[in-house]
Amino acid sequence: MKRALIFSLACFALHALHAQTLPSIGQWRDHLPMRSIVNLDNSSSKLIAATPFGYFTYDPVSKLYDVHTKSRGLSEVNLKHLAKDPVSEKMLIVYENANIDLVEGDQIRNIPDVLLSKIQGDKTIHHILWAGTEALLSSNLGIIVVNTQRKEIRDTYRPGSNGADIKVFQLSLLNNVLYAASSEGLKKASFQVSTLGDFRSWTLEPIPGIVGAVDNILNWNDRLVARKRDSIFIKSNGTWGLLYVSTSPITSINASGNGLYIGQSRQGKGTVVYFADAGVQAQLISTPLMTAPVACLRMNQELWVGDKNNGLVKVSATGD
């Protein structure tokens, strides 16, 4: 186990301020609990941490932070997911009730189509994947396609048997193939917009050792990684194999930099299992401030962990 140097923003009293400028006496300001991180992303210079009450950005160099809440233009509280477009400054926010905000600089555009839709069924959204100018939402209705240029829902794909609604938990793109971790297993289809809406274009990707639902799927250095409960599988050279089995409940799995990070939690103690490569022995990262890691992000040679209870935790002793 590597020794870690830790820094946490959990004890900061975060206010809804621009670049830390204090408001005048009598002006309203937020005093909201921002310690519960639900998602973590980044721009070129800032960390972006989503919480149930909004999101905040943090610049590790200047140490400045900026909080965005409903009082600053967001449409809702109960934020559930946030994902920044890797090639632009656009950012998509999804709330618990399936309402959607598109953030472009200082502009916030609400896209309430899913929220207001009269479609019967559970509208829960589990994940956001950017694909060009569109955002693909994994949901209990299937795959919801958001056109971020027209700012509207373009389509809904249902890769389930006979085109019925299917729970899709996460999506990943690799070699122009779209993979969907779903309640029916790992589904795949050629990433062609004209055919993705046809359920017959989707086929099952068998994973030895997995029966039924697949919880997560992601692209780690051009290799697929799938999770089923406490087991992590990897596809290398065309063959699936077992990568890791956790003895604690897994709270998150994501790739950042060249590393794969698996968050775990047991009895209020959080740890992160870090793989530098598939053929390298995993390292265990543990600090007293981690209770339930929800995401790990490597930025400027530093590892940042978003924790469900203790905000942002910086770990300064691991390398890719």
PDB file of C-alpha atoms in Angstrom:
ATOM      1  CA  MET A   1       0.000   0.000   0.000  1.00  0.00           C
ATOM      2  CA  LYS A   2       1.418   3.352  -0.959  1.00  0.00           C
ATOM      3  CA  ARG A   3       1.619   6.138   1.537  1.00  0.00           C
ATOM      4  CA  ALA A   4      -0.709   8.954   0.466  1.00  0.00           C
ATOM      5  CA  LEU A   5      -0.624  12.643   1.135  1.00  0.00           C
ATOM      6  CA  ILE A   6      -4.185  13.825   1.509  1.00  0.00           C
ATOM      7  CA  PHE A   7      -5.950  17.072   0.998  1.00  0.00           C
ATOM      8  CA  SER A   8      -9.708  17.494   1.306  1.00  0.00           C
ATOM      9  CA  LEU A   9     -12.134  20.215   0.370  1.00  0.00           C
ATOM     10  CA  ALA A  10     -14.714  18.660   2.638  1.00  0.00           C
ATOM     11  CA  CYS A  11     -14.202  21.194   5.405  1.00  0.00           C
ATOM     12  CA  PHE A  12     -14.582  24.199   3.098  1.00  0.00           C
ATOM     13  CA  ALA A  13     -17.767  26.225   3.574  1.00  0.00           C
ATOM     14  CA  LEU A  14     -18.602  26.551  -0.116  1.00  0.00           C
ATOM     15  CA  HIS A  15     -20.644  29.589  -1.086  1.00  0.00           C
ATOM     16  CA  ALA A  16     -22.179  30.457  -4.449  1.00  0.00           C
ATOM     17  CA  LEU A  17     -19.519  33.017  -5.321  1.00  0.00           C
ATOM     18  CA  HIS A  18     -17.709  34.119  -8.475  1.00  0.00           C
ATOM     19  CA  ALA A  19     -13.952  33.629  -8.001  1.00  0.00           C
ATOM     20  CA  GLN A  20     -14.346  33.925  -4.231  1.00  0.00           C
ATOM     21  CA  THR A  21     -15.668  37.521  -4.352  1.00  0.00           C
ATOM     22  CA  LEU A  22     -17.682  38.123  -1.205  1.00  0.00           C
ATOM     23  CA  PRO A  23     -21.214  39.522  -1.708  1.00  0.00           C
ATOM     24  CA  SER A  24     -22.352  42.760  -0.153  1.00  0.00           C
ATOM     25  CA  ILE A  25     -24.009  42.754   3.266  1.00  0.00           C
ATOM     26  CA  GLY A  26     -27.605  41.633   2.905  1.00  0.00           C
ATOM     27  CA  GLN A  27     -27.077  39.772  -0.335  1.00  0.00           C
ATOM     28  CA  TRP A  28     -28.369  36.191  -0.349  1.00  0.00           C
ATOM     29  CA  ARG A  29     -25.750  33.476  -0.461  1.00  0.00           C
ATOM     30  CA  ASP A  30     -25.871  29.696  -0.451  1.00  0.00           C
ATOM     31  CA  HIS A  31     -24.904  27.638   2.557  1.00  0.00           C
ATOM     32  CA  LEU A  32     -25.506  24.206   1.130  1.00  0.00           C
ATOM     33  CA  PRO A  33     -23.874  20.892   1.982  1.00  0.00           C
ATOM     34  CA  MET A  34     -21.553  20.266  -0.973  1.00  0.00           C
ATOM     35  CA  ARG A  35     -19.629  17.430   0.648  1.00  0.00           C
ATOM     36  CA  SER A  36     -21.588  14.621  -0.994  1.00  0.00           C
ATOM     37  CA  ILE A  37     -19.985  14.101  -4.402  1.00  0.00           C
ATOM     38  CA  VAL A  38     -22.101  12.167  -6.916  1.00  0.00           C
ATOM     39  CA  ASN A  39     -19.941  12.645 -10.025  1.00  0.00           C
ATOM     40  CA  LEU A  40     -16.545  14.022 -11.020  1.00  0.00           C
ATOM     41  CA  ASP A  41     -15.285  15.447 -14.324  1.00  0.00           C
ATOM     42  CA  ASN A  42     -12.787  18.035 -15.481  1.00  0.00           C
ATOM     43  CA  SER A  43     -12.017  20.751 -18.005  1.00  0.00           C
ATOM     44  CA  SER A  44      -8.461  21.521 -19.109  1.00  0.00           C
ATOM     45  CA  SER A  45      -7.687  23.343 -15.865  1.00  0.00           C
ATOM     46  CA  LYS A  46     -10.483  22.692 -13.374  1.00  0.00           C
ATOM     47  CA  LEU A  47     -12.123  19.851 -11.538  1.00  0.00           C
ATOM     48  CA  ILE A  48     -15.909  19.712 -11.849  1.00  0.00           C
ATOM     49  CA  ALA A  49     -17.642  18.077  -8.884  1.00  0.00           C
ATOM     50  CA  ALA A  50     -21.356  17.328  -8.951  1.00  0.00           C
ATOM     51  CA  THR A  51     -23.359  17.173  -5.723  1.00  0.00           C
ATOM     52  CA  PRO A  52     -27.092  16.708  -5.085  1.00  0.00           C
ATOM     53  CA  PHE A  53     -27.433  20.486  -4.621  1.00  0.00           C
ATOM     54  CA  GLY A  54     -25.480  21.663  -7.665  1.00  0.00           C
ATOM     55  CA  TYR A  55     -21.899  21.526  -8.854  1.00  0.00           C
ATOM     56  CA  PHE A  56     -18.680  23.349  -8.139  1.00  0.00           C
ATOM     57  CA  THR A  57     -15.472  23.854 -10.076  1.00  0.00           C
ATOM     58  CA  TYR A  58     -12.076  23.900  -8.420  1.00  0.00           C
ATOM     59  CA  ASP A  59      -8.761  25.082  -9.864  1.00  0.00           C
ATOM     60  CA  PRO A  60      -5.939  23.126  -8.146  1.00  0.00           C
ATOM     61  CA  VAL A  61      -3.382  25.765  -9.180  1.00  0.00           C
ATOM     62  CA  SER A  62      -5.141  28.973  -8.120  1.00  0.00           C
ATOM     63  CA  LYS A  63      -7.119  27.210  -5.351  1.00  0.00           C
ATOM     64  CA  LEU A  64     -10.227  29.116  -6.496  1.00  0.00           C
ATOM     65  CA  TYR A  65     -13.641  27.463  -6.536  1.00  0.00           C
ATOM     66  CA  ASP A  66     -16.993  28.470  -7.968  1.00  0.00           C
ATOM     67  CA  VAL A  67     -20.349  26.985  -6.950  1.00  0.00           C
ATOM     68  CA  HIS A  68     -23.355  26.663  -9.270  1.00  0.00           C
ATOM     69  CA  THR A  69     -26.792  25.961  -7.819  1.00  0.00           C
ATOM     70  CA  LYS A  70     -30.431  26.670  -8.635  1.00  0.00           C
ATOM     71  CA  SER A  71     -29.904  30.253  -7.470  1.00  0.00           C
ATOM     72  CA  ARG A  72     -27.266  30.574 -10.199  1.00  0.00           C
ATOM     73  CA  GLY A  73     -29.527  29.339 -13.009  1.00  0.00           C
ATOM     74  CA  LEU A  74     -29.707  25.549 -12.726  1.00  0.00           C
ATOM     75  CA  SER A  75     -33.208  24.210 -13.291  1.00  0.00           C
ATOM     76  CA  GLU A  76     -33.392  21.855 -10.328  1.00  0.00           C
ATOM     77  CA  VAL A  77     -31.814  20.523  -7.192  1.00  0.00           C
ATOM     78  CA  ASN A  78     -31.240  16.771  -6.773  1.00  0.00           C
ATOM     79  CA  LEU A  79     -28.509  16.670  -9.421  1.00  0.00           C
ATOM     80  CA  LYS A  80     -27.687  13.074 -10.343  1.00  0.00           C
ATOM     81  CA  HIS A  81     -25.206  13.061 -13.255  1.00  0.00           C
ATOM     82  CA  LEU A  82     -22.851  15.519 -14.901  1.00  0.00           C
ATOM     83  CA  ALA A  83     -20.607  14.993 -17.921  1.00  0.00           C
ATOM     84  CA  LYS A  84     -18.473  17.440 -19.863  1.00  0.00           C
ATOM     85  CA  ASP A  85     -18.027  17.097 -23.618  1.00  0.00           C
ATOM     86  CA  PRO A  86     -14.361  16.090 -24.079  1.00  0.00           C
ATOM     87  CA  VAL A  87     -13.939  18.304 -27.175  1.00  0.00           C
ATOM     88  CA  SER A  88     -15.891  21.442 -26.245  1.00  0.00           C
ATOM     89  CA  GLU A  89     -16.986  23.434 -23.221  1.00  0.00           C
ATOM     90  CA  LYS A  90     -20.487  21.967 -23.274  1.00  0.00           C
ATOM     91  CA  MET A  91     -21.659  20.119 -20.198  1.00  0.00           C
ATOM     92  CA  LEU A  92     -24.796  18.055 -19.665  1.00  0.00           C
ATOM     93  CA  ILE A  93     -26.525  17.780 -16.302  1.00  0.00           C
ATOM     94  CA  VAL A  94     -29.208  15.227 -15.456  1.00  0.00           C
ATOM     95  CA  TYR A  95     -31.427  15.497 -12.376  1.00  0.00           C
ATOM     96  CA  GLU A  96     -33.160  12.792 -10.345  1.00  0.00           C
ATOM     97  CA  ASN A  97     -36.511  13.533 -12.041  1.00  0.00           C
ATOM     98  CA  ALA A  98     -34.906  13.124 -15.534  1.00  0.00           C
ATOM     99  CA  ASN A  99     -34.900  16.858 -16.252  1.00  0.00           C
ATOM    100  CA  ILE A 100     -31.829  17.934 -18.262  1.00  0.00           C
ATOM    101  CA  ASP A 101     -29.712  21.096 -18.428  1.00  0.00           C
ATOM    102  CA  LEU A 102     -27.183  21.889 -21.143  1.00  0.00           C
ATOM    103  CA  VAL A 103     -24.471  24.270 -19.917  1.00  0.00           C
ATOM    104  CA  GLU A 104     -22.410  26.277 -22.427  1.00  0.00           C
ATOM    105  CA  GLY A 105     -20.240  28.843 -20.677  1.00  0.00           C
ATOM    106  CA  ASP A 106     -22.588  31.136 -18.781  1.00  0.00           C
ATOM    107  CA  GLN A 107     -25.621  29.930 -20.726  1.00  0.00           C
ATOM    108  CA  ILE A 108     -27.897  27.237 -19.287  1.00  0.00           C
ATOM    109  CA  ARG A 109     -30.523  25.725 -21.580  1.00  0.00           C
ATOM    110  CA  ASN A 110     -33.164  23.449 -20.106  1.00  0.00           C
ATOM    111  CA  ILE A 111     -34.214  20.353 -22.076  1.00  0.00           C
ATOM    112  CA  PRO A 112     -37.303  19.066 -20.246  1.00  0.00           C
ATOM    113  CA  ASP A 113     -38.433  16.601 -22.945  1.00  0.00           C
ATOM    114  CA  VAL A 114     -37.896  13.433 -20.893  1.00  0.00           C
ATOM    115  CA  LEU A 115     -39.364  14.963 -17.734  1.00  0.00           C
ATOM    116  CA  LEU A 116     -42.499  16.146 -19.546  1.00  0.00           C
ATOM    117  CA  SER A 117     -42.876  13.092 -21.749  1.00  0.00           C
ATOM    118  CA  LYS A 118     -46.087  11.119 -21.269  1.00  0.00           C
ATOM    119  CA  ILE A 119     -44.261   7.889 -22.058  1.00  0.00           C
ATOM    120  CA  GLN A 120     -45.182   5.274 -19.476  1.00  0.00           C
ATOM    121  CA  GLY A 121     -42.362   3.656 -17.561  1.00  0.00           C
ATOM    122  CA  ASP A 122     -39.444   4.406 -15.272  1.00  0.00           C
ATOM    123  CA  LYS A 123     -37.450   7.390 -16.610  1.00  0.00           C
ATOM    124  CA  THR A 124     -34.429   6.882 -14.348  1.00  0.00           C
ATOM    125  CA  ILE A 125     -31.165   7.903 -16.071  1.00  0.00           C
ATOM    126  CA  HIS A 126     -27.965   6.095 -15.051  1.00  0.00           C
ATOM    127  CA  HIS A 127     -25.126   7.489 -17.171  1.00  0.00           C
ATOM    128  CA  ILE A 128     -24.103  10.050 -19.815  1.00  0.00           C
ATOM    129  CA  LEU A 129     -21.820   9.268 -22.775  1.00  0.00           C
ATOM    130  CA  TRP A 130     -20.771  12.003 -25.197  1.00  0.00           C
ATOM    131  CA  ALA A 131     -20.576  10.912 -28.853  1.00  0.00           C
ATOM    132  CA  GLY A 132     -19.728  13.832 -31.114  1.00  0.00           C
ATOM    133  CA  THR A 133     -22.299  16.587 -30.649  1.00  0.00           C
ATOM    134  CA  GLU A 134     -24.786  14.184 -29.095  1.00  0.00           C
ATOM    135  CA  ALA A 135     -25.097  12.836 -25.582  1.00  0.00           C
ATOM    136  CA  LEU A 136     -26.319   9.269 -25.122  1.00  0.00           C
ATOM    137  CA  LEU A 137     -28.193   8.694 -21.887  1.00  0.00           C
ATOM    138  CA  SER A 138     -28.379   5.214 -20.375  1.00  0.00           C
ATOM    139  CA  SER A 139     -31.830   4.875 -18.839  1.00  0.00           C
ATOM    140  CA  ASN A 140     -34.548   2.459 -17.784  1.00  0.00           C
ATOM    141  CA  LEU A 141     -36.318   3.301 -21.056  1.00  0.00           C
ATOM    142  CA  GLY A 142     -33.306   2.378 -23.168  1.00  0.00           C
ATOM    143  CA  ILE A 143     -30.841   4.815 -24.759  1.00  0.00           C
ATOM    144  CA  ILE A 144     -32.027   8.432 -24.963  1.00  0.00           C
ATOM    145  CA  VAL A 145     -30.252  10.534 -27.604  1.00  0.00           C
ATOM    146  CA  VAL A 146     -29.821  14.244 -26.858  1.00  0.00           C
ATOM    147  CA  ASN A 147     -28.979  16.479 -29.821  1.00  0.00           C
ATOM    148  CA  THR A 148     -27.010  19.249 -28.111  1.00  0.00           C
ATOM    149  CA  GLN A 149     -26.989  21.473 -31.197  1.00  0.00           C
ATOM    150  CA  ARG A 150     -30.772  21.520 -31.601  1.00  0.00           C
ATOM    151  CA  LYS A 151     -31.154  21.145 -27.824  1.00  0.00           C
ATOM    152  CA  GLU A 152     -33.747  18.420 -28.009  1.00  0.00           C
ATOM    153  CA  ILE A 153     -34.255  14.672 -27.668  1.00  0.00           C
ATOM    154  CA  ARG A 154     -33.606  13.185 -31.108  1.00  0.00           C
ATOM    155  CA  ASP A 155     -34.449   9.526 -30.555  1.00  0.00           C
ATOM    156  CA  THR A 156     -34.702   6.637 -28.108  1.00  0.00           C
ATOM    157  CA  TYR A 157     -33.019   3.317 -28.893  1.00  0.00           C
ATOM    158  CA  ARG A 158     -34.376   0.132 -27.340  1.00  0.00           C
ATOM    159  CA  PRO A 159     -31.791  -2.634 -27.733  1.00  0.00           C
ATOM    160  CA  GLY A 160     -33.899  -5.107 -25.774  1.00  0.00           C
ATOM    161  CA  SER A 161     -35.495  -8.254 -27.118  1.00  0.00           C
ATOM    162  CA  ASN A 162     -38.251  -7.409 -29.631  1.00  0.00           C
ATOM    163  CA  GLY A 163     -37.674  -3.692 -29.140  1.00  0.00           C
ATOM    164  CA  ALA A 164     -39.211  -3.513 -25.672  1.00  0.00           C
ATOM    165  CA  ASP A 165     -38.006  -1.086 -22.994  1.00  0.00           C
ATOM    166  CA  ILE A 166     -34.754  -2.263 -21.454  1.00  0.00           C
ATOM    167  CA  LYS A 167     -32.706  -0.999 -18.529  1.00  0.00           C
ATOM    168  CA  VAL A 168     -29.403   0.336 -19.849  1.00  0.00           C
ATOM    169  CA  PHE A 169     -26.915   1.158 -17.084  1.00  0.00           C
ATOM    170  CA  GLN A 170     -23.878   2.414 -19.020  1.00  0.00           C
ATOM    171  CA  LEU A 171     -22.596   2.852 -22.573  1.00  0.00           C
ATOM    172  CA  SER A 172     -19.149   2.719 -24.111  1.00  0.00           C
ATOM    173  CA  LEU A 173     -17.766   3.280 -27.618  1.00  0.00           C
ATOM    174  CA  LEU A 174     -14.827   1.306 -28.985  1.00  0.00           C
ATOM    175  CA  ASN A 175     -13.757   0.875 -32.622  1.00  0.00           C
ATOM    176  CA  ASN A 176     -17.059   2.333 -33.863  1.00  0.00           C
ATOM    177  CA  VAL A 177     -19.084  -0.200 -31.897  1.00  0.00           C
ATOM    178  CA  LEU A 178     -21.518   0.937 -29.208  1.00  0.00           C
ATOM    179  CA  TYR A 179     -21.701  -1.323 -26.145  1.00  0.00           C
ATOM    180  CA  ALA A 180     -24.596  -1.217 -23.674  1.00  0.00           C
ATOM    181  CA  ALA A 181     -24.408  -2.711 -20.183  1.00  0.00           C
ATOM    182  CA  SER A 182     -28.026  -3.683 -19.650  1.00  0.00           C
ATOM    183  CA  SER A 183     -30.465  -5.824 -17.696  1.00  0.00           C
ATOM    184  CA  GLU A 184     -30.204  -8.377 -20.534  1.00  0.00           C
ATOM    185  CA  GLY A 185     -26.407  -8.501 -20.536  1.00  0.00           C
ATOM    186  CA  LEU A 186     -23.860  -6.686 -22.683  1.00  0.00           C
ATOM    187  CA  LYS A 187     -25.435  -5.600 -25.977  1.00  0.00           C
ATOM    188  CA  LYS A 188     -23.511  -4.234 -28.961  1.00  0.00           C
ATOM    189  CA  ALA A 189     -24.226  -2.646 -32.334  1.00  0.00           C
ATOM    190  CA  SER A 190     -22.305  -0.887 -35.081  1.00  0.00           C
ATOM    191  CA  PHE A 191     -22.358   2.836 -34.316  1.00  0.00           C
ATOM    192  CA  GLN A 192     -24.443   3.859 -37.304  1.00  0.00           C
ATOM    193  CA  VAL A 193     -27.220   6.303 -36.526  1.00  0.00           C
ATOM    194  CA  SER A 194     -29.465   4.897 -39.242  1.00  0.00           C
ATOM    195  CA  THR A 195     -29.606   1.410 -37.715  1.00  0.00           C
ATOM    196  CA  LEU A 196     -29.268   1.889 -33.946  1.00  0.00           C
ATOM    197  CA  GLY A 197     -33.012   2.424 -33.616  1.00  0.00           C
ATOM    198  CA  ASP A 198     -33.691  -1.073 -34.973  1.00  0.00           C
ATOM    199  CA  PHE A 199     -33.504  -3.603 -32.130  1.00  0.00           C
ATOM    200  CA  ARG A 200     -32.433  -6.257 -34.667  1.00  0.00           C
ATOM    201  CA  SER A 201     -29.133  -4.372 -35.112  1.00  0.00           C
ATOM    202  CA  TRP A 202     -28.175  -5.241 -31.536  1.00  0.00           C
ATOM    203  CA  THR A 203     -26.579  -8.532 -30.534  1.00  0.00           C
ATOM    204  CA  LEU A 204     -25.434 -10.042 -27.263  1.00  0.00           C
ATOM    205  CA  GLU A 205     -21.716  -9.956 -26.389  1.00  0.00           C
ATOM    206  CA  PRO A 206     -21.208 -13.077 -24.225  1.00  0.00           C
ATOM    207  CA  ILE A 207     -18.881 -12.738 -21.235  1.00  0.00           C
ATOM    208  CA  PRO A 208     -17.833 -16.050 -19.654  1.00  0.00           C
ATOM    209  CA  GLY A 209     -18.699 -15.880 -15.961  1.00  0.00           C
ATOM    210  CA  ILE A 210     -21.584 -13.428 -16.371  1.00  0.00           C
ATOM    211  CA  VAL A 211     -25.223 -14.490 -16.521  1.00  0.00           C
ATOM    212  CA  GLY A 212     -27.914 -11.853 -16.790  1.00  0.00           C
ATOM    213  CA  ALA A 213     -27.371  -8.149 -16.213  1.00  0.00           C
ATOM    214  CA  VAL A 214     -24.070  -6.306 -16.663  1.00  0.00           C
ATOM    215  CA  ASP A 215     -23.702  -3.342 -14.307  1.00  0.00           C
ATOM    216  CA  ASN A 216     -20.955  -1.300 -16.012  1.00  0.00           C
ATOM    217  CA  ILE A 217     -19.048  -1.148 -19.283  1.00  0.00           C
ATOM    218  CA  LEU A 218     -16.178   1.198 -20.084  1.00  0.00           C
ATOM    219  CA  ASN A 219     -13.265   1.726 -22.452  1.00  0.00           C
ATOM    220  CA  TRP A 220      -9.903   1.509 -20.705  1.00  0.00           C
ATOM    221  CA  ASN A 221      -7.002   2.181 -23.073  1.00  0.00           C
ATOM    222  CA  ASP A 222      -8.897   0.594 -25.993  1.00  0.00           C
ATOM    223  CA  ARG A 223      -9.906  -2.439 -23.965  1.00  0.00           C
ATOM    224  CA  LEU A 224     -13.399  -3.183 -22.726  1.00  0.00           C
ATOM    225  CA  VAL A 225     -13.929  -3.513 -18.977  1.00  0.00           C
ATOM    226  CA  ALA A 226     -17.215  -4.857 -17.593  1.00  0.00           C
ATOM    227  CA  ARG A 227     -18.524  -5.191 -14.045  1.00  0.00           C
ATOM    228  CA  LYS A 228     -20.993  -7.658 -12.609  1.00  0.00           C
ATOM    229  CA  ARG A 229     -21.531  -7.004  -8.889  1.00  0.00           C
ATOM    230  CA  ASP A 230     -18.125  -7.542  -7.215  1.00  0.00           C
ATOM    231  CA  SER A 231     -16.332  -8.966 -10.283  1.00  0.00           C
ATOM    232  CA  ILE A 232     -14.434  -7.016 -12.960  1.00  0.00           C
ATOM    233  CA  PHE A 233     -13.842  -8.547 -16.403  1.00  0.00           C
ATOM    234  CA  ILE A 234     -11.563  -7.327 -19.216  1.00  0.00           C
ATOM    235  CA  LYS A 235     -11.427  -8.111 -22.927  1.00  0.00           C
ATOM    236  CA  SER A 236      -7.871  -8.326 -24.232  1.00  0.00           C
ATOM    237  CA  ASN A 237      -6.865  -9.654 -27.661  1.00  0.00           C
ATOM    238  CA  GLY A 238     -10.461 -10.607 -28.364  1.00  0.00           C
ATOM    239  CA  THR A 239     -10.912 -12.741 -25.233  1.00  0.00           C
ATOM    240  CA  TRP A 240     -12.747 -11.968 -22.004  1.00  0.00           C
ATOM    241  CA  GLY A 241     -11.076 -12.796 -18.699  1.00  0.00           C
ATOM    242  CA  LEU A 242     -11.465 -12.071 -15.006  1.00  0.00           C
ATOM    243  CA  LEU A 243      -9.417  -9.058 -13.883  1.00  0.00           C
ATOM    244  CA  TYR A 244     -10.409  -8.555 -10.255  1.00  0.00           C
ATOM    245  CA  VAL A 245     -12.848  -9.757  -7.589  1.00  0.00           C
ATOM    246  CA  SER A 246     -13.574  -7.423  -4.678  1.00  0.00           C
ATOM    247  CA  THR A 247     -14.230  -8.572  -1.117  1.00  0.00           C
ATOM    248  CA  SER A 248     -16.069  -5.269  -0.442  1.00  0.00           C
ATOM    249  CA  PRO A 249     -19.057  -3.705  -2.228  1.00  0.00           C
ATOM    250  CA  ILE A 250     -17.881  -1.802  -5.315  1.00  0.00           C
ATOM    251  CA  THR A 251     -19.020   1.822  -5.290  1.00  0.00           C
ATOM    252  CA  SER A 252     -17.514   2.988  -8.601  1.00  0.00           C
ATOM    253  CA  ILE A 253     -15.331   2.071 -11.539  1.00  0.00           C
ATOM    254  CA  ASN A 254     -13.791   4.466 -14.034  1.00  0.00           C
ATOM    255  CA  ALA A 255     -10.731   5.063 -16.181  1.00  0.00           C
ATOM    256  CA  SER A 256      -8.652   8.239 -15.963  1.00  0.00           C
ATOM    257  CA  GLY A 257      -5.273   8.940 -17.525  1.00  0.00           C
ATOM    258  CA  ASN A 258      -3.883   5.475 -18.207  1.00  0.00           C
ATOM    259  CA  GLY A 259      -5.266   3.995 -15.009  1.00  0.00           C
ATOM    260  CA  LEU A 260      -8.318   2.000 -14.003  1.00  0.00           C
ATOM    261  CA  TYR A 261      -9.805   2.895 -10.611  1.00  0.00           C
ATOM    262  CA  ILE A 262     -12.212   0.725  -8.630  1.00  0.00           C
ATOM    263  CA  GLY A 263     -13.871   2.306  -5.588  1.00  0.00           C
ATOM    264  CA  GLN A 264     -14.880   0.074  -2.671  1.00  0.00           C
ATOM    265  CA  SER A 265     -16.536   0.619   0.692  1.00  0.00           C
ATOM    266  CA  ARG A 266     -17.154  -1.513   3.753  1.00  0.00           C
ATOM    267  CA  GLN A 267     -18.436  -0.365   7.148  1.00  0.00           C
ATOM    268  CA  GLY A 268     -17.773   3.291   6.366  1.00  0.00           C
ATOM    269  CA  LYS A 269     -14.198   2.745   5.176  1.00  0.00           C
ATOM    270  CA  GLY A 270     -13.454   3.495   1.532  1.00  0.00           C
ATOM    271  CA  THR A 271     -10.552   2.276  -0.581  1.00  0.00           C
ATOM    272  CA  VAL A 272      -9.549   2.504  -4.236  1.00  0.00           C
ATOM    273  CA  VAL A 273      -7.960  -0.321  -6.219  1.00  0.00           C
ATOM    274  CA  TYR A 274      -5.694   1.114  -8.921  1.00  0.00           C
ATOM    275  CA  PHE A 275      -4.535  -0.741 -12.030  1.00  0.00           C
ATOM    276  CA  ALA A 276      -1.753   0.934 -14.024  1.00  0.00           C
ATOM    277  CA  ASP A 277      -2.146  -1.790 -16.676  1.00  0.00           C
ATOM    278  CA  ALA A 278      -3.920  -5.112 -17.068  1.00  0.00           C
ATOM    279  CA  GLY A 279      -0.701  -7.064 -16.581  1.00  0.00           C
ATOM    280  CA  VAL A 280       0.474  -5.091 -13.541  1.00  0.00           C
ATOM    281  CA  GLN A 281      -0.411  -5.919  -9.953  1.00  0.00           C
ATOM    282  CA  ALA A 282      -3.087  -3.657  -8.517  1.00  0.00           C
ATOM    283  CA  GLN A 283      -2.283  -1.089  -5.829  1.00  0.00           C
ATOM    284  CA  LEU A 284      -4.564  -0.325  -2.902  1.00  0.00           C
ATOM    285  CA  ILE A 285      -5.136   3.353  -2.073  1.00  0.00           C
ATOM    286  CA  SER A 286      -6.517   4.041   1.389  1.00  0.00           C
ATOM    287  CA  THR A 287      -6.940   7.249   3.381  1.00  0.00           C
ATOM    288  CA  PRO A 288      -9.004   8.097   6.475  1.00  0.00           C
ATOM    289  CA  LEU A 289     -11.031  10.623   4.444  1.00  0.00           C
ATOM    290  CA  MET A 290     -12.416   8.096   1.980  1.00  0.00           C
ATOM    291  CA  THR A 291     -15.704   6.480   2.985  1.00  0.00           C
ATOM    292  CA  ALA A 292     -17.428   5.706  -0.333  1.00  0.00           C
ATOM    293  CA  PRO A 293     -15.492   6.703  -3.490  1.00  0.00           C
ATOM    294  CA  VAL A 294     -17.797   7.608  -6.386  1.00  0.00           C
ATOM    295  CA  ALA A 295     -15.161   8.615  -8.976  1.00  0.00           C
ATOM    296  CA  CYS A 296     -11.399   9.015  -9.399  1.00  0.00           C
ATOM    297  CA  LEU A 297      -9.766  11.556 -11.679  1.00  0.00           C
ATOM    298  CA  ARG A 298      -6.105  12.048 -12.553  1.00  0.00           C
ATOM    299  CA  MET A 299      -5.157  15.640 -13.325  1.00  0.00           C
ATOM    300  CA  ASN A 300      -1.680  17.195 -13.530  1.00  0.00           C
ATOM    301  CA  GLN A 301      -0.084  14.064 -12.035  1.00  0.00           C
ATOM    302  CA  GLU A 302      -2.416  14.233  -9.035  1.00  0.00           C
ATOM    303  CA  LEU A 303      -5.195  11.822  -8.162  1.00  0.00           C
ATOM    304  CA  TRP A 304      -8.494  13.295  -6.989  1.00  0.00           C
ATOM    305  CA  VAL A 305     -11.184  11.130  -5.425  1.00  0.00           C
ATOM    306  CA  GLY A 306     -14.804  12.219  -5.188  1.00  0.00           C
ATOM    307  CA  ASP A 307     -16.274  10.813  -1.985  1.00  0.00           C
ATOM    308  CA  LYS A 308     -19.956  10.408  -1.169  1.00  0.00           C
ATOM    309  CA  ASN A 309     -19.484  11.872   2.320  1.00  0.00           C
ATOM    310  CA  ASN A 310     -16.196  13.798   2.408  1.00  0.00           C
ATOM    311  CA  GLY A 311     -16.085  15.830  -0.785  1.00  0.00           C
ATOM    312  CA  LEU A 312     -12.870  16.001  -2.821  1.00  0.00           C
ATOM    313  CA  VAL A 313      -9.849  14.098  -1.547  1.00  0.00           C
ATOM    314  CA  LYS A 314      -6.431  14.577  -3.150  1.00  0.00           C
ATOM    315  CA  VAL A 315      -4.056  11.613  -3.099  1.00  0.00           C
ATOM    316  CA  SER A 316      -0.452  12.496  -3.989  1.00  0.00           C
ATOM    317  CA  ALA A 317       1.463   9.253  -4.117  1.00  0.00           C
ATOM    318  CA  THR A 318       0.361   7.252  -7.128  1.00  0.00           C
ATOM    319  CA  GLY A 319       1.667   7.401 -10.671  1.00  0.00           C
ATOM    320  CA  ASP A 320       0.486   6.112 -14.019  1.00  0.00           C
TER     321      ASP A 320
END
